[in-house]
Tab-separated table of N, CA, C and O in Angstrom:
chain	number	residue	atom	x	y	z
A	1	MET	N	103.361	111.717	128.910
A	1	MET	CA	102.586	112.887	129.341
A	1	MET	C	103.507	113.771	130.199
A	1	MET	O	104.275	113.374	130.926
A	2	SER	N	103.525	114.997	129.714
A	2	SER	CA	104.470	116.037	130.382
A	2	SER	C	103.865	116.488	131.616
A	2	SER	O	102.724	116.411	131.793
A	3	ALA	N	104.798	116.973	132.509
A	3	ALA	CA	104.272	117.449	133.852
A	3	ALA	C	103.514	118.702	133.572
A	3	ALA	O	103.839	119.565	132.683
A	4	PRO	N	102.516	119.019	134.331
A	4	PRO	CA	101.730	120.293	134.153
A	4	PRO	C	102.545	121.544	134.593
A	4	PRO	O	103.376	121.295	135.469
A	5	ALA	N	102.172	122.612	133.973
A	5	ALA	CA	102.936	123.813	134.353
A	5	ALA	C	102.551	124.280	135.700
A	5	ALA	O	101.438	124.000	136.270
A	6	ALA	N	103.515	125.035	136.347
A	6	ALA	CA	103.227	125.407	137.810
A	6	ALA	C	102.036	126.208	137.870
A	6	ALA	O	101.311	126.327	138.970
A	7	ASP	N	101.699	127.009	136.788
A	7	ASP	CA	100.565	128.037	136.880
A	7	ASP	C	99.370	127.344	136.283
A	7	ASP	O	98.360	128.117	136.088
A	8	GLU	N	99.338	126.137	135.919
A	8	GLU	CA	98.148	125.485	135.410
A	8	GLU	C	97.050	125.414	136.454
A	8	GLU	O	97.313	124.894	137.528
A	9	PRO	N	95.822	125.792	136.143
A	9	PRO	CA	94.765	125.575	137.012
A	9	PRO	C	94.576	124.100	137.434
A	9	PRO	O	94.695	123.118	136.636
A	10	LEU	N	94.304	123.803	138.773
A	10	LEU	CA	94.086	122.513	139.229
A	10	LEU	C	92.646	122.106	139.104
A	10	LEU	O	91.741	122.996	139.492
A	11	PRO	N	92.365	120.887	138.684
A	11	PRO	CA	90.964	120.447	138.717
A	11	PRO	C	90.466	120.255	140.189
A	11	PRO	O	91.267	119.710	141.007
A	12	GLY	N	89.282	120.746	140.409
A	12	GLY	CA	88.762	120.663	141.804
A	12	GLY	C	88.190	119.331	142.110
A	12	GLY	O	87.804	119.072	143.336
A	13	PHE	N	88.131	118.422	141.194
A	13	PHE	CA	87.432	117.137	141.516
A	13	PHE	C	88.443	115.970	141.808
A	13	PHE	O	88.061	114.826	142.136
A	14	ASN	N	89.644	116.354	141.884
A	14	ASN	CA	90.724	115.273	142.078
A	14	ASN	C	91.552	115.669	143.354
A	14	ASN	O	92.338	116.555	143.516
A	15	PHE	N	91.065	114.977	144.434
A	15	PHE	CA	91.718	115.355	145.800
A	15	PHE	C	91.638	114.193	146.719
A	15	PHE	O	91.175	113.089	146.376
A	16	ARG	N	92.488	114.268	147.739
A	16	ARG	CA	92.703	113.227	148.690
A	16	ARG	C	92.592	113.728	150.168
A	16	ARG	O	93.232	114.865	150.335
A	17	VAL	N	91.915	113.147	151.093
A	17	VAL	CA	91.835	113.451	152.441
A	17	VAL	C	92.375	112.450	153.354
A	17	VAL	O	91.934	111.150	153.095
A	18	SER	N	93.153	112.815	154.224
A	18	SER	CA	93.627	111.735	155.245
A	18	SER	C	93.629	112.370	156.625
A	18	SER	O	93.710	113.648	156.800
A	19	TRP	N	93.523	111.610	157.654
A	19	TRP	CA	93.686	111.953	159.102
A	19	TRP	C	94.462	110.868	159.728
A	19	TRP	O	94.372	109.770	159.335
A	20	GLY	N	95.314	111.306	160.613
A	20	GLY	CA	96.263	110.268	161.284
A	20	GLY	C	97.193	109.826	160.183
A	20	GLY	O	97.554	110.512	159.415
A	21	GLU	N	97.309	108.544	160.109
A	21	GLU	CA	98.038	107.867	159.036
A	21	GLU	C	97.135	107.197	157.951
A	21	GLU	O	97.587	106.467	157.104
A	22	ARG	N	95.837	107.521	157.983
A	22	ARG	CA	94.903	106.906	157.145
A	22	ARG	C	94.331	107.806	156.127
A	22	ARG	O	93.794	108.841	156.375
A	23	GLN	N	94.342	107.223	154.988
A	23	GLN	CA	93.589	107.992	153.788
A	23	GLN	C	92.102	107.670	153.880
A	23	GLN	O	91.854	106.416	154.054
A	24	ILE	N	91.287	108.629	153.762
A	24	ILE	CA	89.863	108.330	153.905
A	24	ILE	C	89.099	108.177	152.624
A	24	ILE	O	89.352	108.936	151.769
A	25	ALA	N	88.459	106.952	152.533
A	25	ALA	CA	87.963	106.502	151.199
A	25	ALA	C	86.671	107.316	150.872
A	25	ALA	O	85.910	107.720	151.792
A	26	SER	N	86.445	107.450	149.595
A	26	SER	CA	85.140	107.921	149.057
A	26	SER	C	84.778	109.261	149.303
A	26	SER	O	83.492	109.585	149.273
A	27	ILE	N	85.516	110.177	149.820
A	27	ILE	CA	85.035	111.459	150.133
A	27	ILE	C	84.778	112.176	148.730
A	27	ILE	O	85.541	112.291	147.845
A	28	SER	N	83.447	112.620	148.677
A	28	SER	CA	83.029	113.322	147.378
A	28	SER	C	83.121	114.807	147.445
A	28	SER	O	83.104	115.380	146.276
A	29	SER	N	83.110	115.429	148.608
A	29	SER	CA	83.146	116.837	148.652
A	29	SER	C	83.840	117.315	149.968
A	29	SER	O	83.764	116.606	151.022
A	30	VAL	N	84.440	118.432	149.852
A	30	VAL	CA	85.039	119.064	151.009
A	30	VAL	C	84.640	120.616	150.901
A	30	VAL	O	84.773	121.177	149.914
A	31	SER	N	84.042	121.108	151.921
A	31	SER	CA	83.597	122.451	152.026
A	31	SER	C	84.819	123.493	151.848
A	31	SER	O	86.089	123.033	151.919
A	32	ALA	N	84.638	124.741	151.675
A	32	ALA	CA	85.665	125.686	151.573
A	32	ALA	C	86.607	125.707	152.796
A	32	ALA	O	86.045	125.469	153.942
A	33	LEU	N	87.857	125.793	152.663
A	33	LEU	CA	88.768	125.954	153.793
A	33	LEU	C	88.922	127.476	153.864
A	33	LEU	O	89.596	128.214	153.069
A	34	ARG	N	88.274	128.032	154.945
A	34	ARG	CA	88.121	129.490	154.973
A	34	ARG	C	88.660	129.973	156.357
A	34	ARG	O	88.605	129.281	157.361
A	35	LEU	N	89.123	131.266	156.328
A	35	LEU	CA	89.509	131.949	157.530
A	35	LEU	C	88.547	133.223	157.643
A	35	LEU	O	88.304	133.817	156.665
A	36	ASP	N	87.974	133.249	158.830
A	36	ASP	CA	87.142	134.462	159.107
A	36	ASP	C	87.677	135.264	160.311
A	36	ASP	O	88.242	134.666	161.177
A	37	VAL	N	87.389	136.560	160.386
A	37	VAL	CA	87.778	137.358	161.436
A	37	VAL	C	86.880	136.855	162.615
A	37	VAL	O	85.580	136.876	162.579
A	38	GLY	N	87.479	136.520	163.829
A	38	GLY	CA	86.843	136.151	164.962
A	38	GLY	C	86.533	137.217	165.929
A	38	GLY	O	86.874	138.395	165.651
A	39	ALA	N	86.116	136.956	167.079
A	39	ALA	CA	85.719	137.917	168.127
A	39	ALA	C	86.972	138.765	168.509
A	39	ALA	O	86.805	139.837	168.964
A	40	ASN	N	88.124	138.091	168.494
A	40	ASN	CA	89.396	138.767	168.929
A	40	ASN	C	89.996	139.471	167.764
A	40	ASN	O	91.205	139.894	167.889
A	41	GLU	N	89.256	139.673	166.693
A	41	GLU	CA	89.865	140.495	165.542
A	41	GLU	C	91.010	139.799	164.781
A	41	GLU	O	91.716	140.331	164.095
A	42	GLU	N	91.076	138.526	165.037
A	42	GLU	CA	92.075	137.658	164.315
A	42	GLU	C	91.458	136.669	163.369
A	42	GLU	O	90.327	136.242	163.632
A	43	MET	N	92.187	136.356	162.333
A	43	MET	CA	91.608	135.343	161.338
A	43	MET	C	91.632	133.922	162.001
A	43	MET	O	92.606	133.460	162.691
A	44	GLN	N	90.496	133.259	161.994
A	44	GLN	CA	90.239	131.999	162.563
A	44	GLN	C	89.634	131.062	161.579
A	44	GLN	O	88.811	131.526	160.778
A	45	PRO	N	90.026	129.793	161.644
A	45	PRO	CA	89.364	128.827	160.641
A	45	PRO	C	87.925	128.648	160.887
A	45	PRO	O	87.429	128.639	162.053
A	46	GLY	N	87.118	128.541	159.745
A	46	GLY	CA	85.698	128.228	159.938
A	46	GLY	C	85.574	126.764	159.815
A	46	GLY	O	86.583	125.997	159.788
A	47	PRO	N	84.364	126.156	160.021
A	47	PRO	CA	84.104	124.697	160.020
A	47	PRO	C	84.442	124.170	158.628
A	47	PRO	O	84.247	124.889	157.618
A	48	VAL	N	84.826	122.914	158.622
A	48	VAL	CA	85.062	122.150	157.304
A	48	VAL	C	84.303	121.034	157.298
A	48	VAL	O	84.232	120.219	158.334
A	49	GLU	N	83.417	120.854	156.316
A	49	GLU	CA	82.603	119.617	156.074
A	49	GLU	C	83.013	118.674	154.992
A	49	GLU	O	83.359	119.064	153.871
A	50	PHE	N	83.050	117.424	155.460
A	50	PHE	CA	83.426	116.316	154.470
A	50	PHE	C	82.224	115.496	154.208
A	50	PHE	O	81.470	115.169	155.124
A	51	THR	N	81.999	115.125	153.016
A	51	THR	CA	80.751	114.400	152.513
A	51	THR	C	81.253	113.215	151.847
A	51	THR	O	82.171	113.317	150.971
A	52	ARG	N	80.640	112.051	152.121
A	52	ARG	CA	81.054	110.862	151.167
A	52	ARG	C	79.788	109.832	151.238
A	52	ARG	O	78.950	109.957	152.067
A	53	ALA	N	79.896	108.916	150.328
A	53	ALA	CA	78.889	107.914	150.154
A	53	ALA	C	79.068	106.971	151.435
A	53	ALA	O	80.180	106.604	151.871
A	54	ARG	N	78.036	106.543	151.953
A	54	ARG	CA	77.920	105.708	153.090
A	54	ARG	C	78.376	104.366	152.755
A	54	ARG	O	77.886	103.758	151.726
A	55	SER	N	79.353	103.728	153.489
A	55	SER	CA	79.901	102.360	153.096
A	55	SER	C	80.153	101.539	154.445
A	55	SER	O	79.855	102.126	155.560
A	56	ALA	N	80.790	100.480	154.394
A	56	ALA	CA	81.196	99.739	155.496
A	56	ALA	C	82.376	100.469	156.311
A	56	ALA	O	82.547	100.124	157.417
A	57	ASP	N	83.071	101.349	155.670
A	57	ASP	CA	84.177	102.064	156.211
A	57	ASP	C	83.625	103.032	157.382
A	57	ASP	O	82.729	103.883	157.105
A	58	ASP	N	84.011	102.847	158.581
A	58	ASP	CA	83.492	103.594	159.747
A	58	ASP	C	84.341	104.769	160.199
A	58	ASP	O	84.164	105.191	161.381
A	59	ALA	N	85.236	105.248	159.360
A	59	ALA	CA	86.187	106.275	159.791
A	59	ALA	C	85.432	107.545	160.317
A	59	ALA	O	85.884	108.065	161.331
A	60	PHE	N	84.415	107.945	159.638
A	60	PHE	CA	83.687	109.181	160.186
A	60	PHE	C	83.080	108.892	161.519
A	60	PHE	O	83.209	109.662	162.443
A	61	GLU	N	82.375	107.728	161.579
A	61	GLU	CA	81.624	107.441	162.829
A	61	GLU	C	82.580	107.276	164.027
A	61	GLU	O	82.267	107.686	165.117
A	62	VAL	N	83.664	106.549	163.856
A	62	VAL	CA	84.668	106.326	164.872
A	62	VAL	C	85.177	107.630	165.338
A	62	VAL	O	85.414	107.878	166.635
A	63	TRP	N	85.606	108.502	164.391
A	63	TRP	CA	86.232	109.759	164.803
A	63	TRP	C	85.281	110.655	165.654
A	63	TRP	O	85.474	111.236	166.749
A	64	ALA	N	84.025	110.688	165.060
A	64	ALA	CA	82.927	111.449	165.807
A	64	ALA	C	82.675	111.002	167.142
A	64	ALA	O	82.319	111.738	168.045
A	65	ALA	N	82.788	109.724	167.427
A	65	ALA	CA	82.565	109.122	168.814
A	65	ALA	C	83.697	109.422	169.744
A	65	ALA	O	83.439	109.499	171.028
A	66	THR	N	84.784	109.630	169.260
A	66	THR	CA	86.065	109.786	170.173
A	66	THR	C	86.404	111.202	170.450
A	66	THR	O	86.917	111.531	171.457
A	67	LEU	N	86.056	112.112	169.474
A	67	LEU	CA	86.329	113.613	169.566
A	67	LEU	C	87.904	113.928	169.767
A	67	LEU	O	88.187	114.870	170.480
A	68	THR	N	88.681	112.912	169.372
A	68	THR	CA	90.232	113.165	169.615
A	68	THR	C	90.704	114.065	168.447
A	68	THR	O	90.407	113.926	167.328
A	69	PRO	N	91.444	115.209	168.973
A	69	PRO	CA	92.030	116.111	167.902
A	69	PRO	C	92.966	115.441	167.004
A	69	PRO	O	93.803	114.456	167.488
A	70	GLN	N	92.920	115.652	165.683
A	70	GLN	CA	93.791	114.987	164.726
A	70	GLN	C	94.153	116.107	163.737
A	70	GLN	O	93.505	116.946	163.420
A	71	ALA	N	95.287	115.796	163.048
A	71	ALA	CA	95.698	116.638	161.826
A	71	ALA	C	95.011	115.965	160.693
A	71	ALA	O	95.076	114.836	160.544
A	72	VAL	N	94.372	116.759	159.859
A	72	VAL	CA	93.661	116.398	158.661
A	72	VAL	C	94.416	117.014	157.402
A	72	VAL	O	94.702	118.177	157.492
A	73	THR	N	94.873	116.234	156.526
A	73	THR	CA	95.368	116.726	155.279
A	73	THR	C	94.490	116.677	154.139
A	73	THR	O	93.805	115.666	153.879
A	74	VAL	N	94.386	117.828	153.337
A	74	VAL	CA	93.566	117.925	152.187
A	74	VAL	C	94.564	118.232	151.102
A	74	VAL	O	95.200	119.269	151.073
A	75	ALA	N	94.734	117.357	150.140
A	75	ALA	CA	95.577	117.436	149.013
A	75	ALA	C	94.885	117.491	147.698
A	75	ALA	O	94.104	116.597	147.451
A	76	VAL	N	95.021	118.505	146.914
A	76	VAL	CA	94.496	118.635	145.608
A	76	VAL	C	95.602	118.051	144.642
A	76	VAL	O	96.742	118.424	144.678
A	77	LEU	N	95.126	117.162	143.732
A	77	LEU	CA	96.034	116.411	142.868
A	77	LEU	C	95.986	117.073	141.522
A	77	LEU	O	94.935	117.522	141.087
A	78	ASN	N	97.152	117.070	140.856
A	78	ASN	CA	97.126	117.612	139.490
A	78	ASN	C	96.629	116.561	138.518
A	78	ASN	O	96.292	115.416	138.872
A	79	ALA	N	96.682	116.889	137.226
A	79	ALA	CA	96.224	115.961	136.164
A	79	ALA	C	96.960	114.685	136.203
A	79	ALA	O	96.476	113.611	135.753
A	80	GLY	N	98.155	114.611	136.759
A	80	GLY	CA	98.968	113.451	136.723
A	80	GLY	C	98.818	112.577	138.035
A	80	GLY	O	99.419	111.598	138.275
A	81	GLY	N	97.906	113.132	138.980
A	81	GLY	CA	97.659	112.486	140.264
A	81	GLY	C	98.647	112.786	141.366
A	81	GLY	O	98.647	111.986	142.281
A	82	ILE	N	99.494	113.704	141.182
A	82	ILE	CA	100.451	114.113	142.134
A	82	ILE	C	99.893	115.340	142.992
A	82	ILE	O	99.445	116.257	142.339
A	83	PRO	N	100.043	115.281	144.275
A	83	PRO	CA	99.573	116.415	145.118
A	83	PRO	C	100.261	117.639	144.691
A	83	PRO	O	101.556	117.826	144.688
A	84	SER	N	99.554	118.693	144.311
A	84	SER	CA	100.138	120.014	143.887
A	84	SER	C	99.778	121.073	144.895
A	84	SER	O	100.558	122.082	144.954
A	85	LEU	N	98.817	120.925	145.622
A	85	LEU	CA	98.375	121.938	146.598
A	85	LEU	C	97.911	121.105	147.883
A	85	LEU	O	96.906	120.390	147.805
A	86	THR	N	98.510	121.347	149.026
A	86	THR	CA	98.139	120.552	150.198
A	86	THR	C	97.953	121.449	151.406
A	86	THR	O	98.773	122.400	151.643
A	87	PHE	N	96.935	121.171	152.121
A	87	PHE	CA	96.526	122.064	153.270
A	87	PHE	C	96.473	121.173	154.528
A	87	PHE	O	96.052	120.002	154.413
A	88	LEU	N	96.922	121.580	155.608
A	88	LEU	CA	96.864	120.714	156.956
A	88	LEU	C	95.931	121.523	157.839
A	88	LEU	O	96.038	122.830	158.164
A	89	LEU	N	94.985	120.721	158.286
A	89	LEU	CA	94.030	121.399	159.341
A	89	LEU	C	94.543	120.903	160.751
A	89	LEU	O	94.441	119.750	160.996
A	90	GLU	N	95.089	121.727	161.550
A	90	GLU	CA	95.795	121.403	162.736
A	90	GLU	C	94.734	121.163	163.884
A	90	GLU	O	93.861	121.927	164.087
A	91	ASP	N	94.982	120.160	164.582
A	91	ASP	CA	94.089	119.854	165.826
A	91	ASP	C	92.572	119.954	165.461
A	91	ASP	O	91.797	120.559	166.257
A	92	ALA	N	92.132	119.291	164.372
A	92	ALA	CA	90.883	119.242	164.017
A	92	ALA	C	89.966	118.341	164.938
A	92	ALA	O	90.536	117.202	165.359
A	93	VAL	N	88.861	118.642	165.269
A	93	VAL	CA	87.983	117.885	166.173
A	93	VAL	C	86.515	117.990	165.534
A	93	VAL	O	86.106	119.008	165.121
A	94	PRO	N	85.866	116.773	165.522
A	94	PRO	CA	84.529	116.748	164.979
A	94	PRO	C	83.581	117.629	165.779
A	94	PRO	O	83.670	117.545	166.981
A	95	VAL	N	82.638	118.405	165.172
A	95	VAL	CA	81.602	119.169	165.885
A	95	VAL	C	80.281	118.700	165.455
A	95	VAL	O	79.247	119.068	166.030
A	96	SER	N	80.264	117.932	164.392
A	96	SER	CA	78.869	117.503	163.869
A	96	SER	C	79.089	116.242	162.997
A	96	SER	O	80.021	116.183	162.311
A	97	TYR	N	78.223	115.319	163.278
A	97	TYR	CA	78.283	114.036	162.458
A	97	TYR	C	76.856	113.680	162.025
A	97	TYR	O	75.967	113.644	162.849
A	98	ILE	N	76.596	113.516	160.784
A	98	ILE	CA	75.316	112.975	160.185
A	98	ILE	C	75.639	111.656	159.624
A	98	ILE	O	76.225	111.419	158.610
A	99	ALA	N	74.984	110.651	160.280
A	99	ALA	CA	75.166	109.189	159.937
A	99	ALA	C	74.396	108.861	158.617
A	99	ALA	O	74.996	108.120	157.837
A	100	LEU	N	73.308	109.358	158.463
A	100	LEU	CA	72.511	109.240	157.200
A	100	LEU	C	71.955	110.634	156.664
A	100	LEU	O	71.241	111.233	157.476
A	101	ASP	N	72.407	111.109	155.612
A	101	ASP	CA	72.149	112.448	155.204
A	101	ASP	C	70.826	112.426	154.306
A	101	ASP	O	70.696	112.543	153.123
A	102	GLY	N	69.779	111.988	155.039
A	102	GLY	CA	68.464	111.871	154.399
A	102	GLY	C	68.155	110.719	153.558
A	102	GLY	O	69.157	110.321	152.889
A	103	LEU	N	66.918	110.151	153.625
A	103	LEU	CA	66.706	109.073	152.766
A	103	LEU	C	65.423	109.531	151.889
A	103	LEU	O	64.527	110.204	152.458
A	104	ASP	N	65.442	109.120	150.631
A	104	ASP	CA	64.331	109.561	149.744
A	104	ASP	C	64.087	108.393	148.807
A	104	ASP	O	64.958	108.140	147.893
A	105	ALA	N	62.981	107.812	148.905
A	105	ALA	CA	62.569	106.625	148.097
A	105	ALA	C	62.456	107.021	146.606
A	105	ALA	O	62.610	106.156	145.661
A	106	ASP	N	62.219	108.202	146.302
A	106	ASP	CA	62.096	108.774	144.890
A	106	ASP	C	63.513	109.200	144.314
A	106	ASP	O	63.565	109.650	143.199
A	107	SER	N	64.591	109.031	145.067
A	107	SER	CA	65.861	109.498	144.538
A	107	SER	C	66.740	108.350	144.242
A	107	SER	O	66.745	107.300	145.001
A	108	ALA	N	67.604	108.524	143.337
A	108	ALA	CA	68.537	107.464	142.839
A	108	ALA	C	69.850	107.743	143.499
A	108	ALA	O	70.856	107.027	143.222
A	109	GLN	N	69.960	108.764	144.299
A	109	GLN	CA	71.242	109.127	144.916
A	109	GLN	C	71.739	108.042	145.948
A	109	GLN	O	70.777	107.486	146.643
A	110	THR	N	72.931	107.905	146.164
A	110	THR	CA	73.553	107.017	147.120
A	110	THR	C	73.278	107.563	148.535
A	110	THR	O	73.254	108.857	148.691
A	111	VAL	N	73.224	106.740	149.551
A	111	VAL	CA	73.099	107.200	150.947
A	111	VAL	C	74.423	107.878	151.258
A	111	VAL	O	75.582	107.335	150.910
A	112	SER	N	74.469	108.989	151.887
A	112	SER	CA	75.733	109.650	152.335
A	112	SER	C	75.819	110.036	153.732
A	112	SER	O	74.849	109.883	154.535
A	113	GLU	N	77.003	110.207	154.186
A	113	GLU	CA	77.273	110.723	155.539
A	113	GLU	C	78.042	111.998	155.628
A	113	GLU	O	78.835	112.241	154.491
A	114	ARG	N	78.066	112.802	156.512
A	114	ARG	CA	78.676	114.081	156.642
A	114	ARG	C	79.478	114.187	157.873
A	114	ARG	O	78.896	113.741	159.037
A	115	LEU	N	80.552	114.777	157.928
A	115	LEU	CA	81.342	115.067	159.232
A	115	LEU	C	81.811	116.524	159.000
A	115	LEU	O	82.456	116.855	158.121
A	116	VAL	N	81.630	117.345	160.073
A	116	VAL	CA	82.090	118.659	160.172
A	116	VAL	C	83.055	118.805	161.278
A	116	VAL	O	82.825	118.302	162.437
A	117	VAL	N	84.205	119.338	160.993
A	117	VAL	CA	85.308	119.600	162.012
A	117	VAL	C	85.651	121.027	162.118
A	117	VAL	O	85.416	121.802	161.309
A	118	ARG	N	86.141	121.279	163.358
A	118	ARG	CA	86.720	122.722	163.463
A	118	ARG	C	88.180	122.418	163.861
A	118	ARG	O	88.530	121.451	164.423
A	119	CYS	N	88.987	123.395	163.544
A	119	CYS	CA	90.417	123.204	163.649
A	119	CYS	C	91.133	124.380	164.281
A	119	CYS	O	90.483	125.494	164.202
A	120	ARG	N	92.296	124.269	164.879
A	120	ARG	CA	93.020	125.408	165.465
A	120	ARG	C	93.520	126.274	164.372
A	120	ARG	O	93.692	127.470	164.463
A	121	ALA	N	93.963	125.730	163.263
A	121	ALA	CA	94.567	126.555	162.179
A	121	ALA	C	94.497	125.725	160.889
A	121	ALA	O	94.539	124.476	160.865
A	122	ILE	N	94.577	126.547	159.801
A	122	ILE	CA	94.690	125.847	158.432
A	122	ILE	C	95.981	126.449	157.807
A	122	ILE	O	96.207	127.618	157.791
A	123	ARG	N	96.814	125.539	157.506
A	123	ARG	CA	98.083	125.883	156.981
A	123	ARG	C	98.390	125.276	155.692
A	123	ARG	O	98.224	123.986	155.490
A	124	ARG	N	98.947	125.975	154.814
A	124	ARG	CA	99.386	125.521	153.505
A	124	ARG	C	100.679	124.712	153.651
A	124	ARG	O	101.671	125.298	154.311
A	125	VAL	N	100.753	123.433	153.129
A	125	VAL	CA	102.039	122.686	153.182
A	125	VAL	C	102.750	122.881	151.910
A	125	VAL	O	102.216	122.635	150.820
A	126	PRO	N	104.082	123.389	151.964
A	126	PRO	CA	104.789	123.617	150.611
A	126	PRO	C	104.907	122.227	149.897
A	126	PRO	O	105.221	121.238	150.464
A	127	ALA	N	104.728	122.434	148.563
A	127	ALA	CA	104.855	121.170	147.638
A	127	ALA	C	106.444	120.952	147.593
A	127	ALA	O	107.080	121.987	147.558
A	128	LEU	N	106.697	119.723	147.394
A	128	LEU	CA	108.072	119.375	147.114
A	128	LEU	C	108.404	119.298	145.540
A	128	LEU	O	107.597	118.735	144.891
A	129	GLY	N	109.463	119.888	145.215
A	129	GLY	CA	109.935	119.681	143.759
A	129	GLY	C	110.616	118.419	143.456
A	129	GLY	O	110.726	117.473	144.525
A	130	ALA	N	111.073	118.060	142.369
A	130	ALA	CA	111.824	116.865	142.027
A	130	ALA	C	112.994	116.647	142.885
A	130	ALA	O	113.315	115.433	143.126
A	131	ASP	N	113.517	117.678	143.437
A	131	ASP	CA	114.729	117.466	144.246
A	131	ASP	C	114.388	117.397	145.794
A	131	ASP	O	115.255	117.522	146.557
A	132	ASP	N	113.103	117.211	146.017
A	132	ASP	CA	112.629	117.101	147.450
A	132	ASP	C	112.822	118.378	148.310
A	132	ASP	O	112.799	118.290	149.527
A	133	ARG	N	112.881	119.551	147.560
A	133	ARG	CA	112.898	120.783	148.187
A	133	ARG	C	111.646	121.494	148.105
A	133	ARG	O	111.034	121.366	146.966
A	134	PRO	N	111.289	122.288	149.039
A	134	PRO	CA	109.931	123.117	148.770
A	134	PRO	C	109.987	123.998	147.591
A	134	PRO	O	111.058	124.517	147.271
A	135	ARG	N	108.835	124.056	146.865
A	135	ARG	CA	108.721	124.968	145.758
A	135	ARG	C	108.085	126.363	146.065
A	135	ARG	O	107.473	126.402	147.057
């Protein structure tokens, strides 16, 4: 399989999220990474929401309980599974945690949990080329 072209659209369903040194399992959606004009007339990051199926992994719950600022990495993967677009959420802190996102006996959907964070900045991380230099 040949490498995707640099201008090839990236599929939005293939991504990876990590914080600290840990890749977080089963995240099914990430809200928009957005910047809005704040009260001081400067662009400021909006909240970012992560949703995943509830499992035995307690990463969301543990972080929500400690409120420790962490760097969060969101990497969009190309068709070959290689990170093509990576963003760093600097000093992210949980502001909301939903342990069970509603239960419905008439639904076949899996039980999910949600974590919302705020961060100091959202920064694009340059992708490295084959020579390990930023592209």
